[in-house]
Short mmCIF file of C-alpha atoms and ligand atoms in Angstrom, two decimals:
data_model
loop_
_atom_site.label_atom_id
_atom_site.label_comp_id
_atom_site.label_asym_id
_atom_site.label_seq_id
_atom_site.Cartn_x
_atom_site.Cartn_y
_atom_site.Cartn_z
CA UNK U 706 -27.27 -29.11 15.62
CA UNK U 707 -28.18 -30.54 19.07
CA UNK U 708 -31.80 -30.07 18.04
CA UNK U 709 -31.45 -31.87 14.76
CA UNK U 710 -29.64 -34.83 16.22
CA UNK U 711 -30.90 -35.19 19.78
CA UNK U 712 -28.25 -36.61 22.10
CA UNK U 713 -28.72 -37.60 25.68
CA UNK U 714 -26.70 -37.55 28.87
CA UNK U 715 -22.93 -37.25 28.69
CA UNK U 716 -22.87 -37.23 24.92
CA UNK U 717 -25.06 -34.13 24.85
CA UNK U 718 -22.92 -32.41 27.44
CA UNK U 719 -19.71 -33.30 25.67
CA UNK U 720 -21.03 -32.06 22.35
CA UNK U 721 -22.20 -28.83 23.95
CA UNK U 722 -18.85 -28.31 25.61
CA UNK U 723 -16.89 -28.89 22.42
CA UNK U 724 -19.26 -26.59 20.58
CA UNK U 725 -18.68 -23.71 22.99
CA UNK U 726 -14.95 -24.34 22.97
CA UNK U 727 -14.87 -24.22 19.21
CA UNK U 728 -16.96 -21.10 19.16
CA UNK U 729 -14.74 -19.44 21.68
CA UNK U 730 -11.61 -20.54 19.91
CA UNK U 731 -12.99 -19.09 16.67
CA UNK U 732 -13.75 -15.83 18.42
CA UNK U 733 -10.37 -15.54 20.01
CA UNK U 734 -8.23 -14.85 16.94
CA UNK U 735 -6.59 -11.47 17.12
CA UNK U 736 -5.69 -9.45 14.06
CA UNK U 737 -2.54 -7.39 13.72
CA UNK U 738 -2.77 -5.50 10.46
CA UNK U 739 0.44 -3.74 9.50
CA UNK U 740 0.10 -1.47 6.49
CA UNK U 741 2.97 0.57 5.18
CA UNK U 742 2.80 3.40 2.73
CA UNK U 743 4.26 2.93 -0.74
CA UNK U 744 6.15 -0.26 0.06
CA UNK U 745 6.44 -2.27 -3.10
CA UNK U 746 7.15 -5.98 -3.55
CA UNK U 747 10.29 -5.23 -5.60
CA UNK U 748 11.83 -4.05 -2.32
CA UNK U 749 11.04 -7.14 -0.24
CA UNK U 750 13.39 -10.11 -0.40
CA UNK U 751 10.55 -12.59 0.24
CA UNK U 752 9.15 -11.62 -3.17
CA UNK U 753 12.33 -12.95 -4.73
CA UNK U 754 13.91 -9.60 -5.50
CA UNK U 755 17.14 -9.38 -3.62
CA UNK U 756 17.81 -5.71 -4.27
CA UNK U 757 17.74 -5.45 -0.48
CA UNK U 758 17.12 -7.97 2.30
CA UNK U 759 14.07 -7.71 4.56
CA UNK U 760 14.66 -10.53 7.09
CA UNK U 761 11.71 -9.80 9.36
CA UNK U 762 9.22 -9.58 6.53
CA UNK U 763 10.71 -12.80 5.23
CA UNK U 764 9.99 -14.37 8.62
CA UNK U 765 6.28 -13.67 8.07
CA UNK U 766 6.35 -15.08 4.55
CA UNK U 767 8.47 -18.13 5.42
CA UNK U 768 6.34 -19.18 8.38
CA UNK U 769 3.08 -18.19 6.74
CA UNK U 770 1.78 -17.29 3.32
CA UNK U 771 2.78 -14.93 0.52
CA UNK U 772 0.19 -13.75 -1.98
CA UNK U 773 1.83 -13.50 -5.37
CA UNK U 774 -1.14 -11.89 -7.10
CA UNK U 775 -2.32 -9.26 -4.64
CA UNK U 776 -3.70 -5.98 -5.98
CA UNK U 777 -5.36 -2.72 -5.00
CA UNK U 778 -8.52 -1.29 -6.51
CA UNK U 779 -7.23 2.30 -6.84
CA UNK U 780 -3.51 2.87 -6.36
CA UNK U 781 -3.47 5.84 -4.00
CA UNK U 782 -3.37 6.21 -0.22
CA UNK U 783 -6.78 7.56 0.84
CA UNK U 784 -8.77 5.50 -1.67
CA UNK U 785 -6.84 2.36 -0.82
CA UNK U 786 -7.48 2.84 2.91
CA UNK U 787 -11.19 3.41 2.25
CA UNK U 788 -11.37 0.21 0.16
CA UNK U 789 -9.69 -1.72 2.94
CA UNK U 790 -11.98 -0.36 5.68
CA UNK U 791 -15.23 -0.86 3.76
CA UNK U 792 -14.54 -3.86 1.54
CA UNK U 793 -15.92 -1.79 -1.34
CA UNK U 794 -14.57 -0.16 -4.49
CA UNK U 795 -13.95 3.60 -4.47
CA UNK U 796 -17.19 4.68 -6.15
CA UNK U 797 -19.15 2.68 -3.55
CA UNK U 798 -17.32 3.96 -0.46
CA UNK U 799 -17.22 7.51 -1.84
CA UNK U 800 -13.48 8.14 -1.37
CA UNK U 801 -12.21 8.24 -4.93
CA UNK U 802 -9.15 10.52 -4.58
CA UNK U 803 -6.86 12.25 -2.06
CA UNK U 804 -7.64 15.78 -3.19
CA UNK U 805 -11.42 16.23 -3.21
CA UNK U 806 -12.83 13.58 -0.84
CA UNK U 807 -13.75 13.41 2.82
CA UNK U 808 -14.39 9.89 4.12
CA UNK U 809 -17.96 9.42 5.31
CA UNK U 810 -17.19 7.93 8.71
CA UNK U 811 -20.86 7.22 9.37
CA UNK U 812 -20.90 4.40 6.82
CA UNK U 813 -20.52 0.71 7.59
CA UNK U 814 -16.87 -0.26 8.09
CA UNK U 815 -15.08 -3.45 9.01
CA UNK U 816 -13.68 -2.09 12.32
CA UNK U 817 -17.23 -1.14 13.39
CA UNK U 818 -18.49 -4.61 12.52
CA UNK U 819 -15.58 -6.14 14.44
CA UNK U 820 -16.56 -4.06 17.47
CA UNK U 821 -20.09 -5.42 17.15
CA UNK U 822 -18.60 -8.90 17.12
CA UNK U 823 -16.93 -8.21 20.47
CA UNK U 824 -13.50 -7.04 19.30
CA UNK U 825 -11.43 -4.20 20.67
CA UNK U 826 -10.11 -2.12 17.80
CA UNK U 827 -7.24 0.34 17.59
CA UNK U 828 -5.54 2.36 14.89
CA UNK U 829 -2.10 3.95 15.16
CA UNK U 830 -0.35 6.00 12.47
CA UNK U 831 -1.33 7.30 9.04
CA UNK U 832 -5.05 7.70 8.47
CA UNK U 833 -5.31 10.17 5.56
CA UNK U 834 -9.11 10.13 5.21
CA UNK U 835 -9.68 13.77 6.30
CA UNK U 836 -12.60 13.09 8.69
CA UNK U 837 -11.57 11.69 12.09
CA UNK U 838 -11.51 7.90 12.53
CA UNK U 839 -14.68 6.06 13.56
CA UNK U 840 -15.00 2.45 14.67
CA UNK U 841 -11.91 2.34 16.87
CA UNK U 842 -11.81 2.02 20.64
CA UNK U 843 -8.47 3.72 20.50
CA UNK U 844 -6.72 5.76 17.85
CA UNK U 845 -3.77 8.08 17.43
CA UNK U 846 -3.05 9.36 13.95
CA UNK U 847 -0.52 11.56 12.19
CA UNK U 848 -1.92 14.69 10.54
CA UNK U 849 -2.21 14.14 6.77
CA UNK U 850 1.03 12.48 5.55
CA UNK U 851 2.83 12.81 8.88
CA UNK U 852 6.49 13.64 9.46
CA UNK U 853 9.50 11.35 9.69
CA UNK U 854 11.36 13.27 12.39
CA UNK U 855 9.82 14.18 15.76
CA UNK U 856 6.34 13.87 14.28
CA UNK U 857 3.02 15.23 15.52
CA UNK U 858 0.18 12.89 16.48
CA UNK U 859 -3.50 13.72 16.88
CA UNK U 860 -5.15 11.88 19.76
CA UNK U 861 -8.78 11.05 20.50
CA UNK U 862 -9.26 14.37 22.31
CA UNK U 863 -8.28 16.02 19.02
CA UNK U 864 -5.08 17.38 20.59
CA UNK U 865 -1.95 17.52 18.48
CA UNK U 866 1.12 16.32 20.34
CA UNK U 867 4.69 16.22 19.11
CA UNK U 868 6.64 13.10 19.96
CA UNK U 869 10.41 12.78 19.97
CA UNK U 870 11.85 10.13 17.73
CA UNK U 871 11.64 8.51 14.32
CA UNK U 872 8.13 7.89 13.02
CA UNK U 873 8.42 4.14 12.37
CA UNK U 874 9.80 3.46 15.86
CA UNK U 875 7.16 5.67 17.47
CA UNK U 876 4.21 4.04 15.70
CA UNK U 877 5.53 0.64 16.78
CA UNK U 878 6.12 1.76 20.39
CA UNK U 879 2.58 3.11 20.58
CA UNK U 880 1.10 -0.05 19.03
CA UNK U 881 2.94 -2.37 21.40
CA UNK U 882 1.99 -0.14 24.30
CA UNK U 883 -1.67 -0.42 23.38
CA UNK U 884 -1.49 -4.21 23.08
CA UNK U 885 0.42 -4.53 26.36
CA UNK U 886 -1.03 -1.84 28.62
CA UNK U 887 -4.17 -0.28 27.26
CA UNK U 888 -6.48 -2.85 25.75
CA UNK U 889 -9.10 -4.94 27.52
CA UNK U 890 -7.38 -8.31 27.69
CA UNK U 891 -10.70 -10.14 28.02
CA UNK U 892 -11.55 -9.35 24.43
CA UNK U 893 -10.01 -10.34 21.12
CA UNK U 894 -8.40 -7.39 19.40
CA UNK U 895 -7.70 -5.96 16.00
CA UNK U 896 -4.98 -3.34 15.69
CA UNK U 897 -4.23 -1.38 12.54
CA UNK U 898 -0.58 -0.31 12.53
CA UNK U 899 -0.42 2.19 9.69
CA UNK U 900 3.10 3.34 8.93
CA UNK U 901 4.03 6.62 7.33
CA UNK U 902 7.13 5.00 5.89
CA UNK U 903 8.12 4.60 3.04
CA UNK U 904 6.30 7.60 1.68
CA UNK U 905 8.07 10.38 -0.17
CA UNK U 906 10.49 12.03 0.59
CA UNK U 907 12.11 8.92 2.10
CA UNK U 908 13.90 10.41 5.14
CA UNK U 909 15.99 7.72 6.87
CA UNK U 910 16.44 7.02 10.55
CA UNK U 911 19.75 8.67 11.43
CA UNK U 912 21.42 5.40 12.45
CA UNK U 913 20.87 4.13 8.91
CA UNK U 914 22.14 7.17 7.01
CA UNK U 915 25.25 5.32 5.82
CA UNK U 916 23.54 2.03 5.02
CA UNK U 917 23.56 0.97 1.32
CA UNK U 918 25.94 3.81 0.40
CA UNK U 919 28.33 1.31 -1.22
CA UNK U 920 25.55 -0.36 -3.14
CA UNK U 921 24.87 0.26 -6.82
CA UNK U 922 21.37 -0.78 -7.79
CA UNK U 923 20.80 -2.24 -11.26
CA UNK U 924 18.73 -0.08 -13.61
CA UNK U 925 15.41 -1.64 -14.59
CA UNK U 926 15.41 -2.68 -18.28
CA UNK U 927 12.73 -0.13 -19.10
CA UNK U 928 14.26 2.76 -17.16
CA UNK U 929 14.56 4.70 -20.45
CA UNK U 930 11.04 3.92 -21.63
CA UNK U 931 9.95 6.26 -24.46
CA UNK U 932 6.21 5.53 -23.86
CA UNK U 933 5.61 4.80 -27.52
CA UNK U 934 2.01 3.82 -28.23
CA UNK U 935 0.99 4.85 -24.69
CA UNK U 936 0.01 8.54 -24.65
CA UNK U 937 -1.28 8.45 -21.05
CA UNK U 938 2.00 6.98 -19.87
CA UNK U 939 3.83 9.71 -21.75
CA UNK U 940 1.77 12.48 -20.09
CA UNK U 941 2.67 11.62 -16.49
CA UNK U 942 4.83 13.77 -14.21
CA UNK U 943 6.55 11.15 -12.13
CA UNK U 944 9.75 10.69 -14.05
CA UNK U 945 12.91 10.38 -11.97
CA UNK U 946 14.93 12.60 -14.27
CA UNK U 947 12.26 15.23 -15.01
CA UNK U 948 10.07 15.34 -11.94
CA UNK U 949 12.14 14.32 -8.94
CA UNK U 950 13.11 17.43 -6.96
CA UNK U 951 16.88 17.49 -6.48
CA UNK U 952 16.56 19.12 -3.03
CA UNK U 953 13.31 17.71 -1.63
CA UNK U 954 13.72 14.19 -2.98
CA UNK U 955 17.47 13.85 -3.35
CA UNK U 956 18.49 16.07 -0.43
CA UNK U 957 20.99 18.20 -2.42
CA UNK U 958 20.23 21.35 -0.46
CA UNK U 959 22.58 24.31 -0.78
CA UNK U 960 22.08 28.00 0.06
CA UNK U 961 22.55 29.12 -3.56
CA UNK U 962 20.16 26.56 -5.03
CA UNK U 963 16.39 26.88 -5.47
CA UNK U 964 13.81 24.25 -6.36
CA UNK U 965 10.01 24.20 -6.08
CA UNK U 966 10.08 21.96 -2.99
CA UNK U 967 13.16 23.35 -1.22
CA UNK U 968 11.16 25.12 1.48
CA UNK U 969 9.16 21.99 2.25
CA UNK U 970 12.37 19.98 2.50
CA UNK U 971 13.87 22.43 4.95
CA UNK U 972 10.76 22.36 7.11
CA UNK U 973 10.96 18.55 7.32
CA UNK U 974 14.62 18.32 8.27
CA UNK U 975 14.14 21.43 10.41
CA UNK U 976 12.21 19.22 12.82
CA UNK U 977 15.43 17.48 13.87
CA UNK U 978 17.04 18.57 17.14
CA UNK U 979 20.21 20.67 16.64
CA UNK U 980 22.41 17.68 17.59
CA UNK U 981 20.63 15.34 15.19
CA UNK U 982 20.71 17.99 12.50
CA UNK U 983 24.50 18.04 12.77
CA UNK U 984 24.65 14.28 12.23
CA UNK U 985 22.31 14.60 9.24
CA UNK U 986 24.24 17.48 7.67
CA UNK U 987 27.60 15.84 8.26
CA UNK U 988 26.40 12.86 6.24
CA UNK U 989 25.08 14.90 3.31
CA UNK U 990 27.72 17.64 3.05
CA UNK U 991 30.33 15.64 1.10
CA UNK U 992 27.64 14.19 -1.20
CA UNK U 993 26.23 17.65 -1.91
CA UNK U 994 29.67 19.06 -2.60
CA UNK U 995 30.57 16.25 -4.93
CA UNK U 996 27.23 16.47 -6.74
CA UNK U 997 27.43 20.18 -7.56
CA UNK U 998 31.09 19.86 -8.51
CA UNK U 999 30.39 17.05 -10.99
CA UNK U 1000 27.12 18.65 -12.04
CA UNK U 1001 25.82 15.61 -13.95
CA UNK U 1002 23.41 16.06 -16.88
CA UNK U 1003 21.11 13.88 -18.97
CA UNK U 1004 21.50 10.15 -18.48
CA UNK U 1005 24.24 10.64 -15.94
CA UNK U 1006 21.91 12.78 -13.84
CA UNK U 1007 19.02 10.34 -14.25
CA UNK U 1008 21.14 7.47 -13.01
CA UNK U 1009 22.63 9.49 -10.18
CA UNK U 1010 19.12 10.40 -8.98
CA UNK U 1011 18.01 6.80 -9.32
CA UNK U 1012 20.86 5.56 -7.09
CA UNK U 1013 20.11 8.16 -4.41
CA UNK U 1014 16.41 7.33 -4.58
CA UNK U 1015 17.02 3.59 -4.25
CA UNK U 1016 19.37 4.09 -1.31
CA UNK U 1017 17.07 6.44 0.60
CA UNK U 1018 14.08 4.20 0.04
CA UNK U 1019 16.07 1.14 1.16
CA UNK U 1020 17.21 2.84 4.36
CA UNK U 1021 13.62 3.67 5.24
CA UNK U 1022 12.63 0.05 4.54
CA UNK U 1023 15.35 -1.11 6.92
CA UNK U 1024 13.74 0.68 9.90
CA UNK U 1025 10.39 -0.69 8.87
CA UNK U 1026 11.70 -4.24 8.73
CA UNK U 1027 13.29 -3.84 12.19
CA UNK U 1028 9.99 -2.64 13.58
CA UNK U 1029 7.95 -5.44 12.06
CA UNK U 1030 10.44 -7.73 13.79
CA UNK U 1031 9.71 -5.98 17.10
CA UNK U 1032 5.97 -6.61 16.71
CA UNK U 1033 6.54 -10.29 15.86
CA UNK U 1034 8.87 -10.68 18.86
CA UNK U 1035 6.34 -9.03 21.13
CA UNK U 1036 3.53 -11.33 19.97
CA UNK U 1037 5.75 -14.36 20.33
CA UNK U 1038 6.99 -13.40 23.79
CA UNK U 1039 3.43 -12.90 25.00
CA UNK U 1040 2.22 -16.19 23.56
CA UNK U 1041 -0.10 -14.40 21.15
CA UNK U 1042 1.39 -15.47 17.85
CA UNK U 1043 -0.45 -18.81 17.57
CA UNK U 1044 -3.74 -17.07 18.05
CA UNK U 1045 -3.20 -14.03 15.87
CA UNK U 1046 -3.43 -13.29 12.18
CA UNK U 1047 -0.56 -10.95 11.32
CA UNK U 1048 -0.98 -9.19 8.00
CA UNK U 1049 1.69 -7.14 6.29
CA UNK U 1050 0.70 -5.09 3.27
CA UNK U 1051 1.03 -1.62 1.74
CA UNK U 1052 -1.53 0.94 0.56
CA UNK U 1053 -0.23 0.21 -2.97
CA UNK U 1054 2.87 -0.74 -4.91
CA UNK U 1055 5.43 1.74 -6.25
CA UNK U 1056 7.79 2.31 -9.16
CA UNK U 1057 11.45 1.78 -8.41
CA UNK U 1058 12.63 3.21 -11.71
CA UNK U 1059 10.48 0.97 -13.95
CA UNK U 1060 9.32 3.09 -16.93
CA UNK U 1061 11.71 5.72 -15.49
CA UNK U 1062 9.31 6.42 -12.62
CA UNK U 1063 8.74 6.89 -8.94
CA UNK U 1064 5.19 7.11 -7.43
CA UNK U 1065 2.21 4.86 -8.31
CA UNK U 1066 -1.40 5.53 -9.57
CA UNK U 1067 -1.27 3.61 -12.87
CA UNK U 1068 -3.02 0.30 -13.36
CA UNK U 1069 0.31 -1.12 -14.55
CA UNK U 1070 1.68 -4.02 -12.50
CA UNK U 1071 4.19 -2.29 -10.20
CA UNK U 1072 1.57 0.00 -8.68
CA UNK U 1073 -1.61 -2.05 -8.99
CA UNK U 1074 0.21 -4.88 -7.25
CA UNK U 1075 0.64 -4.59 -3.50
CA UNK U 1076 2.61 -6.84 -1.17
CA UNK U 1077 0.54 -9.17 1.00
CA UNK U 1078 2.06 -11.64 3.44
CA UNK U 1079 0.47 -13.21 6.49
CA UNK U 1080 1.46 -15.12 9.57
CA UNK U 1081 -1.50 -17.42 10.23
CA UNK U 1082 -3.01 -18.59 13.50
CA UNK U 1083 -1.78 -22.12 14.09
CA UNK U 1084 -4.98 -23.93 13.03
CA UNK U 1085 -4.68 -22.62 9.49
CA UNK U 1086 -3.12 -24.99 7.03
CA UNK U 1087 -2.00 -22.83 4.13
CA UNK U 1088 1.72 -22.32 3.64
CA UNK U 1089 3.90 -20.66 1.05
CA UNK U 1090 2.69 -19.05 -2.15
CA UNK U 1091 -0.97 -18.27 -2.76
CA UNK U 1092 -1.37 -17.50 -6.48
CA UNK U 1093 -5.08 -16.60 -6.61
CA UNK U 1094 -5.88 -12.98 -7.53
CA UNK U 1095 -6.86 -11.04 -4.43
CA UNK U 1096 -7.60 -7.38 -3.86
CA UNK U 1097 -7.61 -4.97 -0.91
CA UNK U 1098 -11.44 -5.01 -0.83
CA UNK U 1099 -11.05 -8.62 0.38
CA UNK U 1100 -9.45 -7.70 3.73
CA UNK U 1101 -12.71 -6.55 5.37
CA UNK U 1102 -14.66 -9.74 4.63
CA UNK U 1103 -11.62 -11.84 5.58
CA UNK U 1104 -11.30 -10.26 9.01
CA UNK U 1105 -15.05 -10.51 9.62
CA UNK U 1106 -15.01 -14.14 8.57
CA UNK U 1107 -12.09 -14.81 10.89
CA UNK U 1108 -13.98 -13.12 13.74
CA UNK U 1109 -16.99 -15.34 13.07
CA UNK U 1110 -19.03 -12.25 12.20
CA UNK U 1111 -21.52 -12.17 9.32
CA UNK U 1112 -20.32 -10.54 6.07
CA UNK U 1113 -22.90 -7.96 4.95
CA UNK U 1114 -24.34 -8.45 1.45
CA UNK U 1115 -23.13 -5.07 0.20
CA UNK U 1116 -19.45 -5.85 0.80
CA UNK U 1117 -17.83 -6.27 -2.62
CA UNK U 1118 -14.70 -8.15 -1.64
CA UNK U 1119 -14.57 -11.85 -0.82
CA UNK U 1120 -13.19 -13.62 2.23
CA UNK U 1121 -9.71 -15.05 1.82
CA UNK U 1122 -10.30 -17.56 4.61
CA UNK U 1123 -10.72 -20.55 2.26
CA UNK U 1124 -7.29 -19.72 0.79
CA UNK U 1125 -5.81 -19.45 4.29
CA UNK U 1126 -7.20 -22.87 5.08
CA UNK U 1127 -5.29 -24.25 2.12
CA UNK U 1128 -8.37 -24.77 -0.07
CA UNK U 1129 -8.34 -24.19 -3.80
CA UNK U 1130 -11.84 -22.91 -4.58
CA UNK U 1131 -12.72 -23.77 -8.19
CA UNK U 1132 -14.95 -20.72 -8.52
CA UNK U 1133 -12.32 -18.18 -7.42
CA UNK U 1134 -12.54 -14.84 -9.26
CA UNK U 1135 -11.03 -14.77 -12.73
CA UNK U 1136 -10.75 -11.00 -13.11
CA UNK U 1137 -10.16 -7.82 -11.12
CA UNK U 1138 -11.61 -4.35 -11.47
CA UNK U 1139 -9.57 -1.16 -11.11
CA UNK U 1140 -10.48 2.54 -11.24
CA UNK U 1141 -8.19 5.55 -10.71
CA UNK U 1142 -9.74 9.04 -10.44
CA UNK U 1143 -7.21 11.61 -9.22
CA UNK U 1144 -6.82 13.88 -12.26
CA UNK U 1145 -5.93 16.64 -12.82
CA UNK U 1146 -3.55 16.44 -9.87
CA UNK U 1147 0.04 15.97 -8.81
CA UNK U 1148 1.93 13.56 -11.15
CA UNK U 1149 -0.76 13.99 -13.81
CA UNK U 1150 -1.81 10.38 -14.22
CA UNK U 1151 -4.97 10.40 -16.27
CA UNK U 1152 -8.22 8.88 -15.10
CA UNK U 1153 -8.60 5.27 -16.06
CA UNK U 1154 -10.36 2.04 -15.30
CA UNK U 1155 -9.80 -1.48 -16.47
CA UNK U 1156 -9.86 -5.20 -16.02
CA UNK U 1157 -7.03 -7.58 -15.22
CA UNK U 1158 -7.26 -11.30 -15.78
CA UNK U 1159 -4.50 -13.80 -15.07
CA UNK U 1160 -3.04 -13.19 -18.50
CA UNK U 1161 -4.35 -9.89 -19.89
CA UNK U 1162 -5.02 -6.33 -18.92
CA UNK U 1163 -7.34 -3.90 -20.65
CA UNK U 1164 -7.26 -0.24 -19.62
CA UNK U 1165 -9.39 2.71 -20.72
CA UNK U 1166 -7.94 6.18 -20.09
CA UNK U 1167 -10.72 8.78 -20.16
CA UNK U 1168 -11.73 12.32 -19.17
CA UNK U 1169 -9.50 14.57 -21.33
CA UNK U 1170 -8.33 11.59 -23.41
CA UNK U 1171 -9.95 8.48 -24.89
CA UNK U 1172 -7.30 5.79 -25.17
CA UNK U 1173 -7.36 2.04 -24.71
CA UNK U 1174 -4.43 -0.17 -23.82
CA UNK U 1175 -4.15 -3.93 -23.95
CA UNK U 1176 -1.32 -6.02 -22.52
CA UNK U 1177 -0.41 -9.66 -22.65
CA UNK U 1178 1.18 -10.04 -19.22
CA UNK U 1179 2.63 -13.40 -20.10
CA UNK U 1180 4.49 -12.17 -23.20
CA UNK U 1181 5.09 -8.64 -21.96
CA UNK U 1182 5.22 -8.54 -18.16
CA UNK U 1183 6.66 -5.02 -18.08
CA UNK U 1184 3.77 -3.67 -20.19
CA UNK U 1185 5.77 -2.00 -22.93
CA UNK U 1186 3.69 -3.13 -25.93
CA UNK U 1187 0.18 -1.81 -26.21
CA UNK U 1188 -1.65 -4.40 -28.30
CA UNK U 1189 -4.95 -2.57 -28.48
CA UNK U 1190 -6.19 -2.38 -32.06
CA UNK U 1191 -3.42 -4.69 -33.32
CA UNK U 1192 -4.55 -7.41 -35.73
CA UNK U 1193 -5.10 -10.76 -34.05
CA UNK U 1194 -6.31 -9.31 -30.77
CA UNK U 1195 -9.94 -8.58 -31.77
CA UNK U 1196 -11.41 -11.57 -29.95
CA UNK U 1197 -9.38 -11.06 -26.76
CA UNK U 1198 -10.33 -7.38 -26.72
CA UNK U 1199 -14.00 -8.18 -27.19
CA UNK U 1200 -13.92 -10.73 -24.37
CA UNK U 1201 -12.11 -8.35 -22.03
CA UNK U 1202 -14.56 -5.56 -22.80
CA UNK U 1203 -17.42 -7.90 -21.95
CA UNK U 1204 -15.65 -8.84 -18.72
CA UNK U 1205 -15.18 -5.16 -17.92
CA UNK U 1206 -18.89 -4.44 -18.39
CA UNK U 1207 -19.67 -7.46 -16.25
CA UNK U 1208 -17.53 -6.13 -13.41
CA UNK U 1209 -18.88 -2.59 -13.73
CA UNK U 1210 -22.40 -3.98 -13.54
CA UNK U 1211 -21.59 -6.29 -10.65
CA UNK U 1212 -19.94 -3.49 -8.65
CA UNK U 1213 -22.41 -0.88 -9.91
CA UNK U 1214 -19.76 1.59 -11.08
CA UNK U 1215 -21.68 4.29 -12.98
CA UNK U 1216 -18.71 5.41 -15.13
CA UNK U 1217 -20.04 4.19 -18.49
CA UNK U 1218 -23.30 6.09 -17.96
CA UNK U 1219 -21.36 9.22 -17.07
CA UNK U 1220 -19.17 8.95 -20.17
CA UNK U 1221 -22.21 8.48 -22.42
CA UNK U 1222 -23.86 11.49 -20.78
CA UNK U 1223 -20.71 13.56 -21.40
CA UNK U 1224 -20.64 12.55 -25.06
CA UNK U 1225 -24.24 13.73 -25.50
CA UNK U 1226 -23.54 17.14 -23.92
C1 SGN C 1459 2.17 13.61 -1.75
C2 SGN C 1459 3.44 13.42 -2.58
C3 SGN C 1459 3.12 12.74 -3.90
C4 SGN C 1459 2.28 11.51 -3.70
C5 SGN C 1459 1.04 11.89 -2.93
C6 SGN C 1459 0.07 10.77 -2.68
N1 SGN C 1459 4.06 14.67 -2.86
O1 SGN C 1459 1.35 14.59 -2.31
O2 SGN C 1459 4.35 12.43 -4.54
O3 SGN C 1459 1.93 10.95 -4.93
O4 SGN C 1459 1.45 12.40 -1.67
O5 SGN C 1459 0.66 9.72 -1.97
S1 SGN C 1459 4.89 15.42 -1.71
O6 SGN C 1459 5.58 16.53 -2.38
O7 SGN C 1459 3.96 15.92 -0.71
O8 SGN C 1459 5.82 14.49 -1.12
S2 SGN C 1459 -0.24 8.80 -1.11
O9 SGN C 1459 0.49 7.57 -0.88
O10 SGN C 1459 -0.52 9.49 0.13
O11 SGN C 1459 -1.45 8.56 -1.89
CA1 CA C 1460 0.74 5.43 -0.45
#
């Protein structure tokens, strides 16, 4: 600009100085990205559900922003992580499912682009993309899903090292240690703190074993959903009554009892030291005894399992909330908070008994939605709720934008920076694309893709089924009434189908071609 508007003498110097300052200030923002596994907004008090309290997460939301319409592109760990790292939908980044994919670490990723922009990058915790991480100056990951108790970590020398302690505390210790002692303090940094918690099978920190034991959680209204008019929903294997393993998930282990996942359960709790194991067993013994004595069946059993599930999950959230508080305190103490974007999100949402379920995968609200709250650097004006529809492919362009780095053309997400500045862009996206691929696989959620607008959702289940579903989210927020094919909805369906084709064309998802090809053969 100095060339366009020539200035002389002091004015020129002053303008140059303020320019460099601004540039440097813009470059200095750090990014602390905290992503948990399977943490859903229903279990965060800042989202208005007071099933449990999450005071430290609420601190982020109260001082910063809370996205009320935040979604993933494919509700599963590996795919979600790949979307986040690349800013692209699953078909474009190549990691469509947890079971058959290996992440191509040679492709363009946001951490690599941040490095090019002068950032130090680090990743601690769950990775889950099979190939080893690329684009990080420092990383330490858990193998696959990781363990809750005395977990193993893989370091950059590819050595596996067991650490003593509870996973959520360890990941936080290691992250703080990197920020405090290991990084180059002359550079801005971006750290990815990827928790294993609150993934199945929800093993609590021992000090919280007794927490929430007096609490009775209310059953969701659609806990006894019969899936009428929704054959794909009926075919799933993630029902609390039918599919939750009484030993592995609900911890009702006894020598004379066998379940499919008993051995796995025993290997997990077998990682505890003998002293800790005593504490653990002493807590569960009376519950186990009481359970097999009462031997509940049917609805009684379903509700008993639901209560145990809710309590275990809540205990694991408690440790997570504590540890987010530790990171915030650390940043504050070191004077970093004003200059750092702190993001808290999850790899997807989760069912807490809605439709009778645990797990995720479906394009229905509970699992397509993911929590997203941010503590903003002090120059950013936004505060409180941000209602615009955002997706996890937006994180990469947002971080690049914040770093002052160019956003490559092939990134499919959009920068959230205007929203963080408090702007209300008139041309913000009006629809979201979703595509889930992992079938046949655990939990048996059929392949599907679809479009979500502010009011409606259209889903197509395909592969071994050909079923459409349409929901009016305003009239039916819990998605119980499939309106597809119902009189009166022809125009809405037609419009949504056109929107779907538009998105598939824009993102270049080849699914329609593939389906046509299949029909011919
Ligand atoms: C494991 C779990 C599943 C879960 C997947 C994917 N089973 O396989 O319940 O859906 O992870 O979760 S378990 O018996 O191993 O606990 S994801 O979040 O990593 O995608
Ligand atoms: Ca997950």
